[in-house]
Amino acid sequence: KTGLNPVLLPLEWLLGTWESDEPGEGCFPTIKPFRYTETLNFSHVGQPVINFMFNAFHAESKKPLHRECGFIRLQSGTNRVAFIIAQNSGLVEIEEGELTGKQLNLQTHALARISFAKEPHVQQISRVFQLRPDGRLEQTVSMATDNQPLMTQHLHITYRRS
Ligand code: HEM
């Protein structure tokens, strides 16, 4: 097994596969609330980079819905973190933020989308990942869109290690 690059030690707690323990909750002022399940995978190949895949499904029909994949980088010797993300909705994004203990706080730093992406367009995203004392991982995502310029929660979910 390839050794962990020491730059990644502060994020070692994130590595592995996580599955939603109970369905996550999706909401936004402009949509019908929904429930979803999600599997997260964080891996490495010895580089100072984490590779990730997030795959979400409709909680009842189990149909695949949202998918994201990308890379996580830590600025060596600091608590600065960058997520480089591609989403199946046609969005590409860089989120940056800080690692504080076992919590990651991220915000959109750059965002682009395919020319025929569905509207309304998202304009800003923020998310928090937190490893809870009970060993569960929690993710909360807020966003602002063309129609909803105030940052508003879209997703909340907890995962357990699988
Ligand atoms: C709706 C963005 C993650 C499920 C939306 C909308 C946007 C959006 C802009 C349209 C809101 C409106 O009509 O006013 C995002 C972004 C995500 C994300 C930027 C990640 C950072 C997810 C995930 C799921 C999900 C993980 C899980 C299944 C949905 C559903 C709707 C929706 C079911 C409502 C129906 C639809 O418009 O397709 N999302 N979303 N989203 N999102 Fe997300």
mmCIF file of C-alpha atoms and ligand atoms in Angstrom:
data_model
loop_
_atom_site.group_PDB
_atom_site.id
_atom_site.type_symbol
_atom_site.label_atom_id
_atom_site.label_comp_id
_atom_site.label_asym_id
_atom_site.label_seq_id
_atom_site.Cartn_x
_atom_site.Cartn_y
_atom_site.Cartn_z
ATOM 1 C CA LYS A 1 0.000 0.000 0.000
ATOM 2 C CA THR A 2 1.325 3.449 -0.940
ATOM 3 C CA GLY A 3 2.288 5.535 2.073
ATOM 4 C CA LEU A 4 0.378 8.692 2.864
ATOM 5 C CA ASN A 5 2.169 11.842 1.765
ATOM 6 C CA PRO A 6 2.978 13.705 5.009
ATOM 7 C CA VAL A 7 1.352 16.889 3.643
ATOM 8 C CA LEU A 8 -1.986 15.059 3.960
ATOM 9 C CA LEU A 9 -1.623 14.018 7.607
ATOM 10 C CA PRO A 10 -4.000 16.783 8.831
ATOM 11 C CA LEU A 11 -6.722 15.295 6.560
ATOM 12 C CA GLU A 12 -6.073 11.619 7.257
ATOM 13 C CA TRP A 13 -9.400 11.423 9.170
ATOM 14 C CA LEU A 14 -11.257 12.033 5.888
ATOM 15 C CA LEU A 15 -9.767 9.131 3.907
ATOM 16 C CA GLY A 16 -11.874 6.102 3.055
ATOM 17 C CA THR A 17 -15.492 5.458 2.129
ATOM 18 C CA TRP A 18 -18.472 7.031 3.857
ATOM 19 C CA GLU A 19 -22.166 6.225 3.433
ATOM 20 C CA SER A 20 -25.125 8.285 4.533
ATOM 21 C CA ASP A 21 -26.482 6.642 7.682
ATOM 22 C CA GLU A 22 -29.954 8.071 7.246
ATOM 23 C CA PRO A 23 -31.154 9.946 4.170
ATOM 24 C CA GLY A 24 -29.830 13.469 3.742
ATOM 25 C CA GLU A 25 -32.217 16.386 3.478
ATOM 26 C CA GLY A 26 -32.336 18.659 0.452
ATOM 27 C CA CYS A 27 -34.156 21.953 0.406
ATOM 28 C CA PHE A 28 -34.165 25.395 -1.158
ATOM 29 C CA PRO A 29 -36.864 28.072 -1.193
ATOM 30 C CA THR A 30 -37.620 27.378 -4.871
ATOM 31 C CA ILE A 31 -37.812 23.549 -4.815
ATOM 32 C CA LYS A 32 -39.752 20.730 -3.192
ATOM 33 C CA PRO A 33 -37.810 19.295 -0.214
ATOM 34 C CA PHE A 34 -36.262 15.906 -1.002
ATOM 35 C CA ARG A 35 -34.310 13.099 0.629
ATOM 36 C CA TYR A 36 -31.186 11.492 -0.762
ATOM 37 C CA THR A 37 -28.501 8.959 0.033
ATOM 38 C CA GLU A 38 -24.848 9.529 -0.794
ATOM 39 C CA THR A 39 -21.544 7.651 -0.850
ATOM 40 C CA LEU A 40 -18.270 9.546 -0.506
ATOM 41 C CA ASN A 41 -14.857 8.153 -1.311
ATOM 42 C CA PHE A 42 -11.566 9.868 -0.478
ATOM 43 C CA SER A 43 -8.349 8.182 -1.605
ATOM 44 C CA HIS A 44 -4.716 8.966 -2.394
ATOM 45 C CA VAL A 45 -1.882 7.576 -4.508
ATOM 46 C CA GLY A 46 1.014 8.937 -2.469
ATOM 47 C CA GLN A 47 0.845 12.437 -3.958
ATOM 48 C CA PRO A 48 0.072 15.399 -1.681
ATOM 49 C CA VAL A 49 -3.470 15.263 -3.131
ATOM 50 C CA ILE A 50 -6.709 13.537 -2.118
ATOM 51 C CA ASN A 51 -8.886 12.142 -4.922
ATOM 52 C CA PHE A 52 -12.615 12.163 -4.215
ATOM 53 C CA MET A 53 -15.916 10.923 -5.647
ATOM 54 C CA PHE A 54 -19.360 11.812 -4.249
ATOM 55 C CA ASN A 55 -22.338 9.884 -5.644
ATOM 56 C CA ALA A 56 -25.882 10.802 -4.580
ATOM 57 C CA PHE A 57 -29.119 8.879 -5.152
ATOM 58 C CA HIS A 58 -32.807 9.533 -4.700
ATOM 59 C CA ALA A 59 -33.674 8.081 -1.270
ATOM 60 C CA GLU A 60 -36.828 6.270 -2.439
ATOM 61 C CA SER A 61 -36.274 5.391 -6.105
ATOM 62 C CA LYS A 62 -32.477 4.878 -5.653
ATOM 63 C CA LYS A 63 -31.980 6.627 -8.998
ATOM 64 C CA PRO A 64 -28.530 8.208 -9.406
ATOM 65 C CA LEU A 65 -28.773 11.983 -9.086
ATOM 66 C CA HIS A 66 -25.966 14.361 -8.293
ATOM 67 C CA ARG A 67 -22.305 13.320 -8.791
ATOM 68 C CA GLU A 68 -19.090 15.176 -8.098
ATOM 69 C CA CYS A 69 -15.454 14.243 -8.320
ATOM 70 C CA GLY A 70 -12.159 16.012 -7.950
ATOM 71 C CA PHE A 71 -9.103 16.662 -5.909
ATOM 72 C CA ILE A 72 -8.266 18.179 -2.545
ATOM 73 C CA ARG A 73 -5.018 20.010 -1.899
ATOM 74 C CA LEU A 74 -3.576 21.400 1.294
ATOM 75 C CA GLN A 75 -1.072 24.216 1.238
ATOM 76 C CA SER A 76 1.876 22.623 2.995
ATOM 77 C CA GLY A 77 2.516 24.012 6.467
ATOM 78 C CA THR A 78 -0.762 26.004 6.563
ATOM 79 C CA ASN A 79 -4.433 25.248 7.176
ATOM 80 C CA ARG A 80 -5.445 26.418 3.661
ATOM 81 C CA VAL A 81 -7.416 23.857 1.694
ATOM 82 C CA ALA A 82 -8.580 23.812 -1.926
ATOM 83 C CA PHE A 83 -11.199 21.541 -3.511
ATOM 84 C CA ILE A 84 -11.067 21.215 -7.327
ATOM 85 C CA ILE A 85 -14.485 19.924 -8.328
ATOM 86 C CA ALA A 86 -16.364 18.710 -11.433
ATOM 87 C CA GLN A 87 -20.123 18.135 -11.133
ATOM 88 C CA ASN A 88 -22.358 16.127 -13.477
ATOM 89 C CA SER A 89 -24.659 19.154 -13.764
ATOM 90 C CA GLY A 90 -22.010 20.819 -15.951
ATOM 91 C CA LEU A 91 -20.435 22.870 -13.209
ATOM 92 C CA VAL A 92 -16.733 23.085 -12.449
ATOM 93 C CA GLU A 93 -15.642 24.757 -9.315
ATOM 94 C CA ILE A 94 -12.764 25.639 -7.043
ATOM 95 C CA GLU A 95 -13.636 25.958 -3.393
ATOM 96 C CA GLU A 96 -11.125 27.230 -0.900
ATOM 97 C CA GLY A 97 -11.118 27.545 2.837
ATOM 98 C CA GLU A 98 -9.615 26.385 6.050
ATOM 99 C CA LEU A 99 -9.124 23.261 8.055
ATOM 100 C CA THR A 100 -9.762 23.847 11.762
ATOM 101 C CA GLY A 101 -9.349 20.707 13.831
ATOM 102 C CA LYS A 102 -11.607 18.207 12.073
ATOM 103 C CA GLN A 103 -13.759 20.785 10.329
ATOM 104 C CA LEU A 104 -13.397 22.065 6.771
ATOM 105 C CA ASN A 105 -15.019 25.377 5.839
ATOM 106 C CA LEU A 106 -15.093 26.049 2.109
ATOM 107 C CA GLN A 107 -16.406 28.691 -0.250
ATOM 108 C CA THR A 108 -16.488 29.106 -3.996
ATOM 109 C CA HIS A 109 -13.307 30.694 -5.271
ATOM 110 C CA ALA A 110 -14.014 30.160 -8.997
ATOM 111 C CA LEU A 111 -16.956 28.712 -10.883
ATOM 112 C CA ALA A 112 -17.722 27.926 -14.521
ATOM 113 C CA ARG A 113 -20.407 25.928 -16.299
ATOM 114 C CA ILE A 114 -21.313 24.454 -19.654
ATOM 115 C CA SER A 115 -23.117 26.843 -22.007
ATOM 116 C CA PHE A 116 -26.372 24.857 -21.770
ATOM 117 C CA ALA A 117 -26.446 24.285 -18.008
ATOM 118 C CA LYS A 118 -29.899 24.164 -16.442
ATOM 119 C CA GLU A 119 -31.223 27.367 -14.900
ATOM 120 C CA PRO A 120 -31.257 28.931 -12.389
ATOM 121 C CA HIS A 121 -27.471 29.114 -12.274
ATOM 122 C CA VAL A 122 -25.701 28.744 -8.979
ATOM 123 C CA GLN A 123 -23.504 31.754 -8.196
ATOM 124 C CA GLN A 124 -21.881 30.847 -4.888
ATOM 125 C CA ILE A 125 -21.497 27.709 -2.790
ATOM 126 C CA SER A 126 -20.294 27.195 0.744
ATOM 127 C CA ARG A 127 -19.863 23.923 2.565
ATOM 128 C CA VAL A 128 -18.800 22.551 5.879
ATOM 129 C CA PHE A 129 -17.460 19.051 6.496
ATOM 130 C CA GLN A 130 -17.141 18.087 10.113
ATOM 131 C CA LEU A 131 -16.016 14.896 11.825
ATOM 132 C CA ARG A 132 -18.268 14.641 14.850
ATOM 133 C CA PRO A 133 -17.137 13.281 18.220
ATOM 134 C CA ASP A 134 -19.333 10.184 17.592
ATOM 135 C CA GLY A 135 -17.208 9.361 14.499
ATOM 136 C CA ARG A 136 -19.809 10.449 11.957
ATOM 137 C CA LEU A 137 -19.062 12.854 9.169
ATOM 138 C CA GLU A 138 -21.457 15.701 8.488
ATOM 139 C CA GLN A 139 -21.775 17.840 5.351
ATOM 140 C CA THR A 140 -23.811 21.034 5.014
ATOM 141 C CA VAL A 141 -24.054 22.889 1.688
ATOM 142 C CA SER A 142 -25.482 26.355 1.133
ATOM 143 C CA MET A 143 -25.751 28.207 -2.147
ATOM 144 C CA ALA A 144 -26.922 31.389 -3.845
ATOM 145 C CA THR A 145 -28.494 31.342 -7.313
ATOM 146 C CA ASP A 146 -29.709 33.851 -9.892
ATOM 147 C CA ASN A 147 -33.114 33.810 -8.160
ATOM 148 C CA GLN A 148 -31.991 33.482 -4.573
ATOM 149 C CA PRO A 149 -29.035 35.805 -4.003
ATOM 150 C CA LEU A 150 -28.837 35.172 -0.251
ATOM 151 C CA MET A 151 -26.806 32.116 0.776
ATOM 152 C CA THR A 152 -29.406 29.504 1.725
ATOM 153 C CA GLN A 153 -29.053 25.890 2.810
ATOM 154 C CA HIS A 154 -29.482 23.255 0.077
ATOM 155 C CA LEU A 155 -28.157 20.061 1.696
ATOM 156 C CA HIS A 156 -27.561 18.486 5.060
ATOM 157 C CA ILE A 157 -26.410 14.903 5.548
ATOM 158 C CA THR A 158 -24.422 12.684 7.905
ATOM 159 C CA TYR A 159 -22.342 9.657 6.953
ATOM 160 C CA ARG A 160 -20.803 6.712 8.700
ATOM 161 C CA ARG A 161 -17.639 4.913 7.669
ATOM 162 C CA SER A 162 -18.297 1.837 5.539
HETATM 163 C C1 HEM B 1 -31.895 21.659 -7.284
HETATM 164 C C2 HEM B 1 -27.303 23.153 -7.196
HETATM 165 C C3 HEM B 1 -26.000 19.112 -4.897
HETATM 166 C C4 HEM B 1 -30.438 17.358 -5.573
HETATM 167 C C5 HEM B 1 -30.761 22.426 -7.436
HETATM 168 C C6 HEM B 1 -30.730 23.734 -8.049
HETATM 169 C C7 HEM B 1 -29.442 24.145 -8.043
HETATM 170 C C8 HEM B 1 -28.661 23.111 -7.402
HETATM 171 C C9 HEM B 1 -28.894 25.459 -8.581
HETATM 172 C C10 HEM B 1 -31.929 24.489 -8.623
HETATM 173 C C11 HEM B 1 -32.582 25.346 -7.565
HETATM 174 C C12 HEM B 1 -33.780 26.113 -8.085
HETATM 175 O O1 HEM B 1 -34.504 25.599 -8.961
HETATM 176 O O2 HEM B 1 -33.987 27.251 -7.615
HETATM 177 C C13 HEM B 1 -26.565 22.192 -6.537
HETATM 178 C C14 HEM B 1 -25.158 22.309 -6.229
HETATM 179 C C15 HEM B 1 -24.792 21.177 -5.573
HETATM 180 C C16 HEM B 1 -25.972 20.344 -5.482
HETATM 181 C C17 HEM B 1 -24.282 23.495 -6.601
HETATM 182 C C18 HEM B 1 -23.454 20.771 -4.995
HETATM 183 C C19 HEM B 1 -22.594 21.634 -4.495
HETATM 184 C C20 HEM B 1 -27.079 18.269 -4.892
HETATM 185 C C21 HEM B 1 -27.073 16.931 -4.330
HETATM 186 C C22 HEM B 1 -28.297 16.441 -4.523
HETATM 187 C C23 HEM B 1 -29.103 17.460 -5.199
HETATM 188 C C24 HEM B 1 -25.887 16.221 -3.664
HETATM 189 C C25 HEM B 1 -28.703 15.076 -4.070
HETATM 190 C C26 HEM B 1 -29.520 14.305 -4.691
HETATM 191 C C27 HEM B 1 -31.204 18.386 -6.085
HETATM 192 C C28 HEM B 1 -32.628 18.232 -6.392
HETATM 193 C C29 HEM B 1 -33.065 19.486 -6.856
HETATM 194 C C30 HEM B 1 -31.895 20.357 -6.843
HETATM 195 C C31 HEM B 1 -33.455 16.948 -6.247
HETATM 196 C C32 HEM B 1 -34.496 19.876 -7.272
HETATM 197 C C33 HEM B 1 -34.873 19.383 -8.607
HETATM 198 C C34 HEM B 1 -33.964 19.884 -9.668
HETATM 199 O O3 HEM B 1 -33.876 21.114 -9.866
HETATM 200 O O4 HEM B 1 -33.277 19.049 -10.274
HETATM 201 N N1 HEM B 1 -29.490 22.073 -7.051
HETATM 202 N N2 HEM B 1 -27.024 20.997 -6.068
HETATM 203 N N3 HEM B 1 -28.317 18.564 -5.388
HETATM 204 N N4 HEM B 1 -30.807 19.660 -6.351
HETATM 205 FE FE1 HEM B 1 -28.943 20.361 -6.122
#
